[in-house]
């Protein structure tokens, strides 16, 4: 089981824990897919608040990674909207309708570096899980071709997306479930996330963390506790997965 410190190049001044890894857990929206969630949340604000006020920075801090209703309430609260208990569910529903419209018209695009990472992980023999709060993640992943005859959805050992969980991120429930379904110790998983809420959830679960700064938000990911932050997943070193618990990678 390779040491986590040997997997990530030192692109952030944060010490990594000394641990071994057995599996990878990847968030979907913002890590694997450039999905239209942020756009849908913004456009659904018409008639509630000025859509332009929901900036990318606010979206990353308040909405990204959270469940639909939690994200709606957090965004409305940050925007100073009153009566969020009543408006929140309606806003969440409007966002979902708009997301489905955009997806039907335009589809979804995968990040090329994410597809390369998935291929490298599979080639090296790593168990991988996709974990997302979004109930749309599975259908979107099924539209992305990865290998001849296969899709991005097919590439994962475990898919934990859109489940009816008791708690959303930053609670670690989704990642703990992914580790359990992978059959690995949670402390031997590394989570790849693009959102502060996701980083916080992984840390709360005792997992190693890798932040990917898709929108020039490395500082926010580090502030959330990400142990390493990269601008591209091509920066990540993928060793072959060890089959012996006594294996240590060569220096």
Short mmCIF file of C-alpha atoms in Angstrom, two decimals:
data_model
loop_
_atom_site.label_atom_id
_atom_site.label_comp_id
_atom_site.label_asym_id
_atom_site.label_seq_id
_atom_site.Cartn_x
_atom_site.Cartn_y
_atom_site.Cartn_z
CA UNK A 1 0.00 0.00 0.00
CA UNK A 2 1.82 3.13 -1.17
CA UNK A 3 2.48 5.97 1.21
CA UNK A 4 0.25 8.96 0.52
CA UNK A 5 3.20 11.35 0.64
CA UNK A 6 4.76 9.54 -2.33
CA UNK A 7 1.65 9.91 -4.44
CA UNK A 8 1.27 13.68 -4.39
CA UNK A 9 3.90 16.08 -5.52
CA UNK A 10 4.65 18.80 -2.92
CA UNK A 11 2.53 21.58 -4.39
CA UNK A 12 1.30 22.90 -1.04
CA UNK A 13 3.08 23.60 2.21
CA UNK A 14 0.99 21.15 4.22
CA UNK A 15 2.43 18.05 5.85
CA UNK A 16 0.67 14.84 4.90
CA UNK A 17 -0.10 12.17 7.46
CA UNK A 18 2.01 9.05 7.35
CA UNK A 19 -0.39 6.39 6.21
CA UNK A 20 -0.95 3.71 3.63
CA UNK A 21 -3.66 3.81 1.00
CA UNK A 22 -6.01 1.11 -0.24
CA UNK A 23 -8.53 3.05 -2.36
CA UNK A 24 -9.50 6.34 -3.96
CA UNK A 25 -12.83 8.16 -3.65
CA UNK A 26 -13.60 10.85 -6.22
CA UNK A 27 -16.25 13.53 -6.09
CA UNK A 28 -18.13 13.97 -9.36
CA UNK A 29 -19.27 17.55 -10.04
CA UNK A 30 -16.18 19.73 -10.30
CA UNK A 31 -13.72 16.84 -10.09
CA UNK A 32 -14.82 14.47 -12.85
CA UNK A 33 -17.43 16.56 -14.66
CA UNK A 34 -17.72 20.19 -15.68
CA UNK A 35 -21.44 19.93 -15.08
CA UNK A 36 -23.83 22.90 -15.26
CA UNK A 37 -24.77 22.86 -11.57
CA UNK A 38 -23.35 26.29 -10.78
CA UNK A 39 -25.07 27.83 -13.81
CA UNK A 40 -28.38 26.20 -12.86
CA UNK A 41 -28.18 27.46 -9.29
CA UNK A 42 -27.46 30.96 -10.55
CA UNK A 43 -30.18 31.05 -13.19
CA UNK A 44 -32.75 29.63 -10.76
CA UNK A 45 -32.34 32.75 -8.62
CA UNK A 46 -34.40 34.85 -11.03
CA UNK A 47 -37.33 36.26 -9.09
CA UNK A 48 -35.64 35.52 -5.74
CA UNK A 49 -32.40 37.52 -5.79
CA UNK A 50 -29.97 39.01 -8.27
CA UNK A 51 -28.38 35.97 -9.98
CA UNK A 52 -25.11 37.85 -10.49
CA UNK A 53 -24.61 37.96 -6.73
CA UNK A 54 -24.09 34.19 -6.65
CA UNK A 55 -20.45 34.36 -7.64
CA UNK A 56 -18.25 31.36 -8.26
CA UNK A 57 -16.51 32.01 -4.94
CA UNK A 58 -19.86 32.01 -3.10
CA UNK A 59 -20.98 28.89 -4.95
CA UNK A 60 -17.81 27.05 -3.97
CA UNK A 61 -18.05 28.14 -0.35
CA UNK A 62 -21.78 27.69 0.21
CA UNK A 63 -23.23 25.28 -2.34
CA UNK A 64 -20.66 23.00 -3.96
CA UNK A 65 -20.63 19.52 -2.47
CA UNK A 66 -23.75 19.97 -0.37
CA UNK A 67 -27.09 18.28 -0.80
CA UNK A 68 -29.65 20.11 -2.93
CA UNK A 69 -31.70 21.57 -0.08
CA UNK A 70 -28.67 22.31 2.10
CA UNK A 71 -27.06 24.14 -0.82
CA UNK A 72 -30.22 26.13 -1.50
CA UNK A 73 -30.56 27.23 2.10
CA UNK A 74 -26.86 28.09 2.38
CA UNK A 75 -26.92 30.17 -0.80
CA UNK A 76 -30.07 32.06 0.15
CA UNK A 77 -28.72 32.73 3.62
CA UNK A 78 -25.45 34.07 2.19
CA UNK A 79 -27.46 36.29 -0.15
CA UNK A 80 -29.50 37.69 2.74
CA UNK A 81 -32.81 36.30 1.50
CA UNK A 82 -35.50 36.21 4.17
CA UNK A 83 -37.74 33.23 4.96
CA UNK A 84 -35.28 30.67 3.64
CA UNK A 85 -37.28 27.89 5.29
CA UNK A 86 -40.11 28.55 2.83
CA UNK A 87 -38.13 29.69 -0.19
CA UNK A 88 -35.33 27.13 0.08
CA UNK A 89 -37.30 24.09 -1.18
CA UNK A 90 -38.79 26.11 -4.05
CA UNK A 91 -35.34 27.38 -5.04
CA UNK A 92 -33.92 23.86 -4.90
CA UNK A 93 -36.73 22.59 -7.13
CA UNK A 94 -36.24 25.46 -9.60
CA UNK A 95 -32.53 24.68 -9.77
CA UNK A 96 -33.27 21.03 -10.54
CA UNK A 97 -35.66 21.95 -13.34
CA UNK A 98 -33.12 24.32 -14.86
CA UNK A 99 -30.34 21.74 -14.53
CA UNK A 100 -32.40 19.14 -16.36
CA UNK A 101 -33.17 21.65 -19.13
CA UNK A 102 -29.49 22.52 -19.60
CA UNK A 103 -28.44 18.86 -19.47
CA UNK A 104 -31.05 17.90 -22.07
CA UNK A 105 -29.98 20.68 -24.42
CA UNK A 106 -26.21 20.71 -23.94
CA UNK A 107 -25.15 17.52 -22.20
CA UNK A 108 -22.16 17.45 -19.88
CA UNK A 109 -18.40 17.58 -20.37
CA UNK A 110 -15.81 15.59 -18.44
CA UNK A 111 -12.50 17.14 -17.44
CA UNK A 112 -9.79 15.53 -19.62
CA UNK A 113 -7.34 15.30 -16.72
CA UNK A 114 -10.00 13.49 -14.67
CA UNK A 115 -10.51 10.90 -17.40
CA UNK A 116 -6.76 10.40 -17.57
CA UNK A 117 -6.62 9.98 -13.78
CA UNK A 118 -9.38 7.36 -13.84
CA UNK A 119 -7.59 5.44 -16.59
CA UNK A 120 -4.31 5.57 -14.67
CA UNK A 121 -5.93 4.41 -11.45
CA UNK A 122 -7.59 1.49 -13.20
CA UNK A 123 -4.38 0.54 -14.99
CA UNK A 124 -2.53 0.53 -11.67
CA UNK A 125 -5.14 -1.70 -10.04
CA UNK A 126 -6.67 0.75 -7.57
CA UNK A 127 -10.26 0.32 -6.31
CA UNK A 128 -12.07 3.59 -7.00
CA UNK A 129 -15.41 4.99 -5.89
CA UNK A 130 -17.41 7.95 -7.15
CA UNK A 131 -19.22 9.81 -4.37
CA UNK A 132 -21.53 12.76 -4.93
CA UNK A 133 -24.40 14.41 -3.14
CA UNK A 134 -26.00 15.03 -6.53
CA UNK A 135 -28.88 12.84 -7.65
CA UNK A 136 -27.94 13.74 -11.22
CA UNK A 137 -24.39 12.41 -11.07
CA UNK A 138 -25.07 8.84 -12.20
CA UNK A 139 -27.07 9.83 -15.29
CA UNK A 140 -24.42 12.37 -16.26
CA UNK A 141 -21.57 9.86 -15.82
CA UNK A 142 -23.38 7.40 -18.07
CA UNK A 143 -23.21 9.89 -20.97
CA UNK A 144 -19.41 10.19 -20.87
CA UNK A 145 -17.53 7.65 -23.00
CA UNK A 146 -14.32 6.44 -21.40
CA UNK A 147 -13.21 3.26 -23.13
CA UNK A 148 -14.58 1.52 -26.23
CA UNK A 149 -18.01 0.28 -25.26
CA UNK A 150 -17.81 1.71 -21.75
CA UNK A 151 -18.69 4.89 -19.91
CA UNK A 152 -17.26 6.82 -17.00
CA UNK A 153 -19.93 5.22 -14.81
CA UNK A 154 -18.64 1.75 -15.71
CA UNK A 155 -15.09 2.61 -14.63
CA UNK A 156 -15.86 2.72 -10.91
CA UNK A 157 -15.88 -0.18 -8.47
CA UNK A 158 -18.46 1.61 -6.33
CA UNK A 159 -20.91 4.45 -7.05
CA UNK A 160 -22.37 6.36 -4.09
CA UNK A 161 -24.32 9.18 -5.70
CA UNK A 162 -27.64 10.77 -4.79
CA UNK A 163 -28.34 8.37 -1.93
CA UNK A 164 -30.90 9.31 0.70
CA UNK A 165 -28.37 9.91 3.45
CA UNK A 166 -29.12 11.30 6.88
CA UNK A 167 -26.45 13.98 6.58
CA UNK A 168 -24.86 15.86 3.70
CA UNK A 169 -21.34 17.22 3.41
CA UNK A 170 -19.48 18.44 5.44
CA UNK A 171 -20.68 15.40 7.39
CA UNK A 172 -18.54 12.40 6.34
CA UNK A 173 -21.47 9.98 5.88
CA UNK A 174 -21.18 9.73 2.09
CA UNK A 175 -17.46 8.99 2.19
CA UNK A 176 -17.81 6.50 5.05
CA UNK A 177 -20.42 4.67 2.99
CA UNK A 178 -18.13 4.65 -0.04
CA UNK A 179 -15.28 3.19 2.02
CA UNK A 180 -17.59 0.54 3.45
CA UNK A 181 -18.85 -0.46 0.01
CA UNK A 182 -15.27 -0.61 -1.25
CA UNK A 183 -14.50 -2.87 1.70
CA UNK A 184 -11.55 -0.81 2.89
CA UNK A 185 -10.59 0.94 6.11
CA UNK A 186 -11.78 4.56 5.91
CA UNK A 187 -8.37 5.79 7.12
CA UNK A 188 -6.76 4.15 4.10
CA UNK A 189 -8.80 6.09 1.56
CA UNK A 190 -7.86 9.29 -0.21
CA UNK A 191 -10.67 11.62 -1.28
CA UNK A 192 -10.36 13.93 -4.29
CA UNK A 193 -12.56 17.01 -3.92
CA UNK A 194 -13.02 20.46 -5.44
CA UNK A 195 -15.19 21.94 -2.67
CA UNK A 196 -14.37 23.02 0.89
CA UNK A 197 -17.43 21.13 2.21
CA UNK A 198 -16.12 17.94 0.61
CA UNK A 199 -12.64 18.40 2.04
CA UNK A 200 -14.14 18.95 5.49
CA UNK A 201 -16.26 15.81 5.11
CA UNK A 202 -13.26 13.68 4.15
CA UNK A 203 -11.20 14.98 7.05
CA UNK A 204 -14.07 14.32 9.44
CA UNK A 205 -14.03 10.73 8.19
CA UNK A 206 -10.33 10.36 8.91
CA UNK A 207 -9.38 10.18 5.24
CA UNK A 208 -6.50 11.67 3.28
CA UNK A 209 -7.48 14.62 1.11
CA UNK A 210 -6.50 16.00 -2.27
CA UNK A 211 -8.05 19.25 -3.45
CA UNK A 212 -8.28 20.11 -7.14
CA UNK A 213 -8.51 23.86 -7.71
CA UNK A 214 -10.62 24.10 -10.86
CA UNK A 215 -11.63 27.73 -10.37
CA UNK A 216 -8.50 29.31 -8.91
CA UNK A 217 -9.67 28.51 -5.38
CA UNK A 218 -6.62 26.76 -3.95
CA UNK A 219 -6.62 29.02 -0.89
CA UNK A 220 -10.18 28.04 0.01
CA UNK A 221 -9.36 24.35 -0.29
CA UNK A 222 -6.27 24.74 1.88
CA UNK A 223 -8.28 26.72 4.42
CA UNK A 224 -10.72 23.80 4.59
CA UNK A 225 -7.79 21.53 5.44
CA UNK A 226 -6.82 19.92 2.11
CA UNK A 227 -3.53 18.15 2.62
CA UNK A 228 -2.47 18.74 -0.96
CA UNK A 229 -3.92 20.97 -3.67
CA UNK A 230 -3.29 20.64 -7.39
CA UNK A 231 -4.40 22.71 -10.35
CA UNK A 232 -4.58 19.62 -12.56
CA UNK A 233 -5.03 15.94 -11.76
CA UNK A 234 -2.19 15.28 -14.19
CA UNK A 235 0.09 16.41 -11.35
CA UNK A 236 -0.82 13.35 -9.28
CA UNK A 237 1.64 10.46 -9.27
CA UNK A 238 -0.11 7.09 -9.49
CA UNK A 239 1.98 4.10 -8.36
CA UNK A 240 0.90 0.53 -8.92
CA UNK A 241 -1.22 -0.68 -6.05
CA UNK A 242 0.64 -3.02 -3.71
CA UNK A 243 -0.83 -6.43 -3.02
CA UNK A 244 1.14 -7.00 0.16
CA UNK A 245 0.50 -5.07 3.35
CA UNK A 246 4.24 -5.08 4.03
CA UNK A 247 5.19 -3.41 0.74
CA UNK A 248 6.88 -0.04 0.85
CA UNK A 249 7.52 1.88 -2.37
CA UNK A 250 11.10 2.34 -3.46
CA UNK A 251 12.79 5.61 -2.66
#
